[in-house]
Amino acid sequence: MSDMTFDKMINQMTPAIYESLKQGVSLRKWPDGRRLTPEQTELCLEAVMRYEVENNVPEENRVGYLERRTCGAGATGAGVSPEMAGLGRDATRD
């Protein structure tokens, strides 16, 4: 039986394996087209996230990264018209 632990696997993971796991999690499929089970998806996602932390992958390149957006004057939205903020006309007034 192998004495490979999760930590050892992360430490030995190559960038190619990382990219393959990241794609697998994204598509929920292995490279050969077979679907990942929920357990496999969870384990692969954990491996991807651990690899990113251990290898100092920039935050904006990490799985699940969402760009922070602001509108108008900073994050308050001051000075932004309702149309620009994505708000339609008031349907209660005609």
Coordinates of N, CA and C in Angstrom, one line a residue:
M1 N 0.8 -1.2 0.0 CA 0.0 0.0 0.0 C 0.9 1.2 0.0
S2 N 0.5 2.2 -0.7 CA 1.2 3.5 -0.8 C 1.1 4.3 0.4
D3 N 2.2 5.0 0.8 CA 2.2 5.9 1.9 C 2.0 7.3 1.5
M4 N 1.4 7.5 0.3 CA 1.2 8.8 -0.3 C 0.0 9.5 0.5
T5 N 0.3 10.6 1.1 CA -0.7 11.3 1.8 C -1.2 12.5 0.9
F6 N -2.3 13.1 1.3 CA -2.8 14.2 0.6 C -1.8 15.4 0.5
D7 N -1.1 15.6 1.7 CA -0.1 16.7 1.7 C 1.0 16.4 0.7
K8 N 1.5 15.1 0.7 CA 2.6 14.7 -0.2 C 2.1 14.9 -1.6
M9 N 0.9 14.5 -1.9 CA 0.4 14.6 -3.3 C 0.4 16.1 -3.7
I10 N -0.1 17.0 -2.8 CA -0.1 18.4 -3.2 C 1.3 18.9 -3.4
N11 N 2.3 18.5 -2.6 CA 3.7 19.0 -2.7 C 4.3 18.4 -4.0
Q12 N 3.9 17.3 -4.5 CA 4.4 16.7 -5.7 C 3.6 17.0 -7.0
M13 N 2.5 17.8 -6.8 CA 1.7 18.1 -8.0 C 2.4 19.0 -8.9
T14 N 2.4 18.7 -10.2 CA 3.0 19.5 -11.2 C 2.0 20.6 -11.7
P15 N 2.4 21.6 -12.3 CA 1.5 22.6 -12.9 C 0.5 22.0 -13.9
A16 N 1.0 21.0 -14.7 CA 0.1 20.3 -15.6 C -1.0 19.5 -14.9
I17 N -0.7 18.9 -13.9 CA -1.7 18.1 -13.1 C -2.7 19.1 -12.5
Y18 N -2.2 20.2 -11.9 CA -3.0 21.3 -11.4 C -4.0 21.8 -12.4
E19 N -3.5 22.1 -13.6 CA -4.4 22.6 -14.6 C -5.5 21.6 -15.0
S20 N -5.1 20.3 -15.1 CA -6.0 19.2 -15.5 C -7.1 19.1 -14.4
L21 N -6.7 19.1 -13.1 CA -7.7 19.0 -12.0 C -8.6 20.3 -12.0
K22 N -8.0 21.4 -12.3 CA -8.8 22.7 -12.3 C -9.8 22.6 -13.4
Q23 N -9.4 22.1 -14.6 CA -10.4 22.0 -15.7 C -11.4 20.9 -15.4
G24 N -11.0 19.8 -14.8 CA -12.0 18.8 -14.4 C -13.0 19.3 -13.4
V25 N -12.6 20.1 -12.5 CA -13.6 20.7 -11.5 C -14.5 21.6 -12.3
S26 N -14.0 22.4 -13.2 CA -14.8 23.4 -13.9 C -15.8 22.7 -14.8
L27 N -15.4 21.6 -15.5 CA -16.3 20.9 -16.4 C -17.1 19.8 -15.8
R28 N -16.6 19.4 -14.5 CA -17.2 18.3 -13.8 C -16.9 17.0 -14.6
K29 N -15.8 16.9 -15.4 CA -15.5 15.8 -16.2 C -14.0 15.5 -16.2
W30 N -13.6 14.3 -16.2 CA -12.2 13.9 -16.4 C -11.8 14.2 -17.8
P31 N -10.5 14.3 -18.1 CA -10.1 14.6 -19.5 C -10.6 13.6 -20.5
D32 N -10.9 12.3 -20.1 CA -11.4 11.3 -21.0 C -13.0 11.4 -21.2
G33 N -13.6 12.4 -20.5 CA -15.0 12.6 -20.7 C -15.9 12.0 -19.6
R34 N -15.4 11.1 -18.8 CA -16.2 10.6 -17.7 C -16.5 11.6 -16.7
R35 N -17.8 11.6 -16.2 CA -18.2 12.6 -15.2 C -17.6 12.3 -13.8
L36 N -17.2 13.4 -13.1 CA -16.7 13.3 -11.8 C -17.9 13.1 -10.8
T37 N -17.7 12.2 -9.9 CA -18.7 12.1 -8.8 C -18.7 13.3 -7.9
P38 N -19.7 13.5 -7.1 CA -19.6 14.7 -6.2 C -18.4 14.6 -5.3
E39 N -18.1 13.4 -4.8 CA -16.9 13.2 -3.9 C -15.6 13.5 -4.7
Q40 N -15.5 13.1 -5.9 CA -14.3 13.4 -6.7 C -14.2 14.9 -7.0
T41 N -15.3 15.5 -7.2 CA -15.3 17.0 -7.5 C -14.8 17.7 -6.2
E42 N -15.3 17.3 -5.1 CA -14.9 17.9 -3.8 C -13.4 17.7 -3.5
L43 N -13.0 16.5 -3.7 CA -11.5 16.2 -3.5 C -10.6 16.9 -4.4
C44 N -11.0 17.0 -5.7 CA -10.2 17.7 -6.7 C -10.2 19.2 -6.4
L45 N -11.3 19.7 -6.0 CA -11.4 21.2 -5.7 C -10.5 21.5 -4.5
E46 N -10.6 20.6 -3.5 CA -9.7 20.8 -2.3 C -8.2 20.8 -2.7
A47 N -7.9 19.8 -3.6 CA -6.5 19.7 -4.1 C -6.1 21.0 -4.9
V48 N -6.9 21.5 -5.7 CA -6.7 22.7 -6.5 C -6.4 23.9 -5.6
M49 N -7.3 24.0 -4.6 CA -7.2 25.2 -3.7 C -6.0 25.1 -2.8
R50 N -5.6 23.9 -2.4 CA -4.4 23.7 -1.6 C -3.2 24.0 -2.4
Y51 N -3.2 23.5 -3.7 CA -2.0 23.8 -4.6 C -1.9 25.3 -4.8
E52 N -3.0 26.0 -5.0 CA -2.9 27.5 -5.2 C -2.3 28.2 -4.0
V53 N -2.7 27.8 -2.8 CA -2.2 28.4 -1.6 C -0.7 28.1 -1.4
E54 N -0.3 26.8 -1.6 CA 1.0 26.3 -1.4 C 2.0 26.9 -2.4
N55 N 1.5 27.2 -3.6 CA 2.4 27.7 -4.7 C 2.2 29.2 -5.0
N56 N 1.5 29.9 -4.1 CA 1.4 31.3 -4.2 C 0.8 31.8 -5.5
V57 N -0.2 31.0 -6.0 CA -0.9 31.4 -7.2 C -1.6 32.8 -6.9
P58 N -1.4 33.8 -7.8 CA -2.1 35.1 -7.6 C -3.6 34.9 -7.4
E59 N -4.1 35.7 -6.5 CA -5.5 35.6 -6.1 C -6.4 35.7 -7.4
E60 N -6.1 36.5 -8.3 CA -7.0 36.7 -9.5 C -6.9 35.5 -10.4
N61 N -6.0 34.6 -10.2 CA -5.9 33.4 -11.0 C -6.4 32.1 -10.3
R62 N -6.9 32.3 -9.1 CA -7.4 31.2 -8.3 C -8.8 30.8 -8.7
V63 N -9.1 29.5 -8.5 CA -10.4 29.0 -8.7 C -11.4 29.8 -7.9
G64 N -12.6 30.2 -8.4 CA -13.6 30.9 -7.7 C -13.4 32.3 -7.5
Y65 N -12.3 32.9 -8.1 CA -12.0 34.3 -7.9 C -13.1 35.2 -8.6
L66 N -13.6 36.1 -7.8 CA -14.6 37.1 -8.4 C -14.0 38.5 -8.3
E67 N -13.9 39.2 -9.4 CA -13.4 40.5 -9.4 C -14.3 41.5 -8.6
R68 N -13.6 42.3 -7.8 CA -14.4 43.3 -7.0 C -14.7 44.4 -8.0
R69 N -15.9 44.8 -8.0 CA -16.3 45.9 -8.9 C -16.9 47.0 -8.1
T70 N -16.7 48.2 -8.5 CA -17.3 49.3 -7.9 C -18.0 50.1 -9.0
C71 N -18.9 50.9 -8.6 CA -19.5 51.8 -9.6 C -19.6 53.2 -9.1
G72 N -19.6 54.2 -9.9 CA -19.7 55.5 -9.5 C -18.5 56.0 -8.6
A73 N -18.8 56.7 -7.7 CA -17.8 57.3 -6.7 C -17.5 56.2 -5.7
G74 N -16.6 55.4 -6.0 CA -16.2 54.3 -5.0 C -17.2 53.2 -4.9
A75 N -17.3 52.6 -3.8 CA -18.2 51.5 -3.7 C -19.6 51.9 -3.3
T76 N -19.8 53.2 -3.0 CA -21.1 53.7 -2.6 C -22.1 53.8 -3.7
G77 N -21.6 53.9 -4.9 CA -22.5 54.1 -6.1 C -23.1 55.5 -6.2
A78 N -22.5 56.4 -5.5 CA -23.0 57.8 -5.5 C -22.7 58.4 -6.9
G79 N -23.7 59.1 -7.4 CA -23.6 59.7 -8.7 C -23.8 58.8 -9.9
V80 N -24.4 57.6 -9.7 CA -24.7 56.7 -10.7 C -26.2 56.7 -11.0
S81 N -26.5 56.8 -12.3 CA -28.0 56.9 -12.6 C -28.5 55.5 -12.4
P82 N -29.9 55.4 -12.2 CA -30.5 54.1 -12.0 C -30.3 53.2 -13.2
E83 N -30.2 53.8 -14.4 CA -30.0 53.0 -15.6 C -28.6 52.3 -15.6
M84 N -27.6 53.1 -15.2 CA -26.3 52.7 -15.2 C -26.1 51.6 -14.1
A85 N -26.8 51.7 -13.0 CA -26.7 50.8 -11.9 C -27.5 49.5 -12.2
G86 N -28.1 49.4 -13.4 CA -28.8 48.2 -13.8 C -30.2 48.2 -13.3
L87 N -30.7 49.3 -12.9 CA -32.1 49.3 -12.4 C -33.0 49.8 -13.6
G88 N -34.1 49.2 -13.8 CA -35.0 49.6 -14.8 C -35.9 50.7 -14.3
R89 N -36.8 51.1 -15.1 CA -37.7 52.2 -14.7 C -38.6 51.6 -13.6
D90 N -39.2 52.5 -12.9 CA -40.1 52.1 -11.8 C -41.4 51.6 -12.4
A91 N -41.7 50.4 -12.3 CA -42.9 49.8 -12.9 C -44.2 50.2 -12.2
T92 N -44.1 50.8 -11.0 CA -45.3 51.2 -10.3 C -45.8 52.6 -10.8
R93 N -44.9 53.3 -11.5 CA -45.3 54.6 -12.0 C -45.4 54.6 -13.5
D94 N -46.6 55.0 -14.0 CA -46.8 55.1 -15.4 C -47.5 56.3 -15.8

